[in-house]
Amino acid sequence: MEALDAAIGAWLLGTAGFEAMAVDGKVLKGAVRAEGAQVHLLSAFLHGQGVTIAQKQIARKTNEIPELRNLLQDVNIAGKVVTADALHTQRETARFLVEDKKADYLFTAVKGNQRKLRDRLTCLPWGDFPPQR
């Protein structure tokens, strides 16, 4: 099944022509493993095209953070932008995307997992830069 998923994802990636992808994890409502644990997937989703080009089930004894690198290891994202939520605001993830994959990134929101970065951001004069339409 993983080989089929990878082949379809590679085909979609090759035909899509994309600039940005989101990486996000979700617990699948109602889906459970044989031992009763919920199923958790990490997916790479093309922003403009609305297609998932890679997905990986997260094992019970790990989480999304290290699995992002496994998910994108064989995906050609050079010159593209990868967006991810606050959970992925990690130095090693940023290093992987920029140095290994030659991609750019935008980590949306910073929470308590990066306290020093959050503190630096809250000190910025955000009122001087109102949202634009």
mmCIF file with all atom_site columns, C-alpha atoms in Angstrom, residues 17-104:
data_model
loop_
_atom_site.group_PDB
_atom_site.id
_atom_site.type_symbol
_atom_site.label_atom_id
_atom_site.label_alt_id
_atom_site.label_comp_id
_atom_site.label_asym_id
_atom_site.label_entity_id
_atom_site.label_seq_id
_atom_site.pdbx_PDB_ins_code
_atom_site.Cartn_x
_atom_site.Cartn_y
_atom_site.Cartn_z
_atom_site.occupancy
_atom_site.B_iso_or_equiv
_atom_site.pdbx_formal_charge
_atom_site.auth_seq_id
_atom_site.auth_comp_id
_atom_site.auth_asym_id
_atom_site.auth_atom_id
_atom_site.pdbx_PDB_model_num
ATOM 1  C CA . GLY A 1 17  ? 3.316   22.534 -10.820 1.00 0.00 ? 17  GLY A CA 1
ATOM 2  C CA . PHE A 1 18  ? 3.301   23.964 -7.308  1.00 0.00 ? 18  PHE A CA 1
ATOM 3  C CA . GLU A 1 19  ? 4.994   26.675 -5.275  1.00 0.00 ? 19  GLU A CA 1
ATOM 4  C CA . ALA A 1 20  ? 4.002   25.754 -1.722  1.00 0.00 ? 20  ALA A CA 1
ATOM 5  C CA . MET A 1 21  ? 2.981   22.765 0.351   1.00 0.00 ? 21  MET A CA 1
ATOM 6  C CA . ALA A 1 22  ? 1.604   22.384 3.844   1.00 0.00 ? 22  ALA A CA 1
ATOM 7  C CA . VAL A 1 23  ? 2.631   19.645 6.222   1.00 0.00 ? 23  VAL A CA 1
ATOM 8  C CA . ASP A 1 24  ? 0.110   18.825 8.917   1.00 0.00 ? 24  ASP A CA 1
ATOM 9  C CA . GLY A 1 25  ? -0.884  15.946 11.133  1.00 0.00 ? 25  GLY A CA 1
ATOM 10 C CA . LYS A 1 26  ? -4.364  14.814 12.033  1.00 0.00 ? 26  LYS A CA 1
ATOM 11 C CA . VAL A 1 27  ? -5.905  12.096 14.149  1.00 0.00 ? 27  VAL A CA 1
ATOM 12 C CA . LEU A 1 28  ? -8.401  10.187 12.020  1.00 0.00 ? 28  LEU A CA 1
ATOM 13 C CA . LYS A 1 29  ? -11.755 10.236 13.767  1.00 0.00 ? 29  LYS A CA 1
ATOM 14 C CA . GLY A 1 30  ? -13.142 6.750  14.177  1.00 0.00 ? 30  GLY A CA 1
ATOM 15 C CA . ALA A 1 31  ? -10.036 4.989  12.850  1.00 0.00 ? 31  ALA A CA 1
ATOM 16 C CA . VAL A 1 32  ? -8.304  2.759  15.393  1.00 0.00 ? 32  VAL A CA 1
ATOM 17 C CA . ARG A 1 33  ? -5.390  0.342  15.302  1.00 0.00 ? 33  ARG A CA 1
ATOM 18 C CA . ALA A 1 34  ? -5.754  -3.289 16.293  1.00 0.00 ? 34  ALA A CA 1
ATOM 19 C CA . GLU A 1 35  ? -4.616  -2.486 19.866  1.00 0.00 ? 35  GLU A CA 1
ATOM 20 C CA . GLY A 1 36  ? -7.199  0.317  20.138  1.00 0.00 ? 36  GLY A CA 1
ATOM 21 C CA . ALA A 1 37  ? -5.023  3.396  19.636  1.00 0.00 ? 37  ALA A CA 1
ATOM 22 C CA . GLN A 1 38  ? -6.227  6.117  17.261  1.00 0.00 ? 38  GLN A CA 1
ATOM 23 C CA . VAL A 1 39  ? -4.630  6.464  13.832  1.00 0.00 ? 39  VAL A CA 1
ATOM 24 C CA . HIS A 1 40  ? -2.538  9.620  13.345  1.00 0.00 ? 40  HIS A CA 1
ATOM 25 C CA . LEU A 1 41  ? -1.429  10.681 9.828   1.00 0.00 ? 41  LEU A CA 1
ATOM 26 C CA . LEU A 1 42  ? 1.108   13.272 8.737   1.00 0.00 ? 42  LEU A CA 1
ATOM 27 C CA . SER A 1 43  ? 0.401   14.630 5.243   1.00 0.00 ? 43  SER A CA 1
ATOM 28 C CA . ALA A 1 44  ? 2.035   16.903 2.674   1.00 0.00 ? 44  ALA A CA 1
ATOM 29 C CA . PHE A 1 45  ? -0.641  18.869 0.856   1.00 0.00 ? 45  PHE A CA 1
ATOM 30 C CA . LEU A 1 46  ? -0.208  21.217 -2.127  1.00 0.00 ? 46  LEU A CA 1
ATOM 31 C CA . HIS A 1 47  ? -1.713  24.613 -1.274  1.00 0.00 ? 47  HIS A CA 1
ATOM 32 C CA . GLY A 1 48  ? -3.050  25.676 -4.673  1.00 0.00 ? 48  GLY A CA 1
ATOM 33 C CA . GLN A 1 49  ? -3.969  22.303 -6.106  1.00 0.00 ? 49  GLN A CA 1
ATOM 34 C CA . GLY A 1 50  ? -5.705  20.793 -3.099  1.00 0.00 ? 50  GLY A CA 1
ATOM 35 C CA . VAL A 1 51  ? -3.994  17.408 -3.357  1.00 0.00 ? 51  VAL A CA 1
ATOM 36 C CA . THR A 1 52  ? -2.095  15.281 -0.882  1.00 0.00 ? 52  THR A CA 1
ATOM 37 C CA . ILE A 1 53  ? 1.197   14.157 -2.407  1.00 0.00 ? 53  ILE A CA 1
ATOM 38 C CA . ALA A 1 54  ? 2.605   12.232 0.580   1.00 0.00 ? 54  ALA A CA 1
ATOM 39 C CA . GLN A 1 55  ? 1.284   10.833 3.828   1.00 0.00 ? 55  GLN A CA 1
ATOM 40 C CA . LYS A 1 56  ? 2.678   8.728  6.629   1.00 0.00 ? 56  LYS A CA 1
ATOM 41 C CA . GLN A 1 57  ? 1.102   7.034  9.589   1.00 0.00 ? 57  GLN A CA 1
ATOM 42 C CA . ILE A 1 58  ? 2.735   8.145  12.822  1.00 0.00 ? 58  ILE A CA 1
ATOM 43 C CA . ALA A 1 59  ? 3.824   5.253  15.014  1.00 0.00 ? 59  ALA A CA 1
ATOM 44 C CA . ARG A 1 60  ? 2.556   5.216  18.599  1.00 0.00 ? 60  ARG A CA 1
ATOM 45 C CA . LYS A 1 61  ? 5.975   5.785  20.169  1.00 0.00 ? 61  LYS A CA 1
ATOM 46 C CA . THR A 1 62  ? 6.923   8.861  18.168  1.00 0.00 ? 62  THR A CA 1
ATOM 47 C CA . ASN A 1 63  ? 5.342   12.098 16.942  1.00 0.00 ? 63  ASN A CA 1
ATOM 48 C CA . GLU A 1 64  ? 5.145   14.416 13.923  1.00 0.00 ? 64  GLU A CA 1
ATOM 49 C CA . ILE A 1 65  ? 8.411   16.248 14.553  1.00 0.00 ? 65  ILE A CA 1
ATOM 50 C CA . PRO A 1 66  ? 10.901  13.569 13.403  1.00 0.00 ? 66  PRO A CA 1
ATOM 51 C CA . GLU A 1 67  ? 8.421   12.101 10.936  1.00 0.00 ? 67  GLU A CA 1
ATOM 52 C CA . LEU A 1 68  ? 8.304   15.300 8.851   1.00 0.00 ? 68  LEU A CA 1
ATOM 53 C CA . ARG A 1 69  ? 11.852  14.542 7.704   1.00 0.00 ? 69  ARG A CA 1
ATOM 54 C CA . ASN A 1 70  ? 10.897  10.954 6.851   1.00 0.00 ? 70  ASN A CA 1
ATOM 55 C CA . LEU A 1 71  ? 7.780   12.129 5.001   1.00 0.00 ? 71  LEU A CA 1
ATOM 56 C CA . LEU A 1 72  ? 9.667   14.592 2.786   1.00 0.00 ? 72  LEU A CA 1
ATOM 57 C CA . GLN A 1 73  ? 12.928  12.661 2.393   1.00 0.00 ? 73  GLN A CA 1
ATOM 58 C CA . ASP A 1 74  ? 12.189  11.484 -1.162  1.00 0.00 ? 74  ASP A CA 1
ATOM 59 C CA . VAL A 1 75  ? 10.020  14.437 -2.247  1.00 0.00 ? 75  VAL A CA 1
ATOM 60 C CA . ASN A 1 76  ? 11.606  17.031 -4.564  1.00 0.00 ? 76  ASN A CA 1
ATOM 61 C CA . ILE A 1 77  ? 10.800  20.377 -2.951  1.00 0.00 ? 77  ILE A CA 1
ATOM 62 C CA . ALA A 1 78  ? 13.872  22.372 -4.003  1.00 0.00 ? 78  ALA A CA 1
ATOM 63 C CA . GLY A 1 79  ? 12.942  26.029 -4.432  1.00 0.00 ? 79  GLY A CA 1
ATOM 64 C CA . LYS A 1 80  ? 9.467   25.522 -2.933  1.00 0.00 ? 80  LYS A CA 1
ATOM 65 C CA . VAL A 1 81  ? 7.945   26.771 0.323   1.00 0.00 ? 81  VAL A CA 1
ATOM 66 C CA . VAL A 1 82  ? 6.882   24.362 3.066   1.00 0.00 ? 82  VAL A CA 1
ATOM 67 C CA . THR A 1 83  ? 4.423   25.604 5.670   1.00 0.00 ? 83  THR A CA 1
ATOM 68 C CA . ALA A 1 84  ? 3.867   23.914 9.001   1.00 0.00 ? 84  ALA A CA 1
ATOM 69 C CA . ASP A 1 85  ? 2.267   24.727 12.342  1.00 0.00 ? 85  ASP A CA 1
ATOM 70 C CA . ALA A 1 86  ? 3.943   25.669 15.622  1.00 0.00 ? 86  ALA A CA 1
ATOM 71 C CA . LEU A 1 87  ? 4.757   22.066 16.516  1.00 0.00 ? 87  LEU A CA 1
ATOM 72 C CA . HIS A 1 88  ? 7.308   22.019 13.689  1.00 0.00 ? 88  HIS A CA 1
ATOM 73 C CA . THR A 1 89  ? 9.047   25.241 14.720  1.00 0.00 ? 89  THR A CA 1
ATOM 74 C CA . GLN A 1 90  ? 12.248  23.297 15.352  1.00 0.00 ? 90  GLN A CA 1
ATOM 75 C CA . ARG A 1 91  ? 15.837  24.100 14.405  1.00 0.00 ? 91  ARG A CA 1
ATOM 76 C CA . GLU A 1 92  ? 16.460  20.622 13.008  1.00 0.00 ? 92  GLU A CA 1
ATOM 77 C CA . THR A 1 93  ? 13.341  20.810 10.838  1.00 0.00 ? 93  THR A CA 1
ATOM 78 C CA . ALA A 1 94  ? 14.378  24.221 9.482   1.00 0.00 ? 94  ALA A CA 1
ATOM 79 C CA . ARG A 1 95  ? 17.910  22.947 8.853   1.00 0.00 ? 95  ARG A CA 1
ATOM 80 C CA . PHE A 1 96  ? 16.574  19.870 7.027   1.00 0.00 ? 96  PHE A CA 1
ATOM 81 C CA . LEU A 1 97  ? 14.324  21.957 4.778   1.00 0.00 ? 97  LEU A CA 1
ATOM 82 C CA . VAL A 1 98  ? 16.924  24.606 3.898   1.00 0.00 ? 98  VAL A CA 1
ATOM 83 C CA . GLU A 1 99  ? 20.174  22.634 3.790   1.00 0.00 ? 99  GLU A CA 1
ATOM 84 C CA . ASP A 1 100 ? 19.092  19.133 2.778   1.00 0.00 ? 100 ASP A CA 1
ATOM 85 C CA . LYS A 1 101 ? 16.003  19.835 0.673   1.00 0.00 ? 101 LYS A CA 1
ATOM 86 C CA . LYS A 1 102 ? 16.987  23.317 -0.646  1.00 0.00 ? 102 LYS A CA 1
ATOM 87 C CA . ALA A 1 103 ? 13.488  24.582 0.192   1.00 0.00 ? 103 ALA A CA 1
ATOM 88 C CA . ASP A 1 104 ? 12.159  27.560 2.102   1.00 0.00 ? 104 ASP A CA 1
#
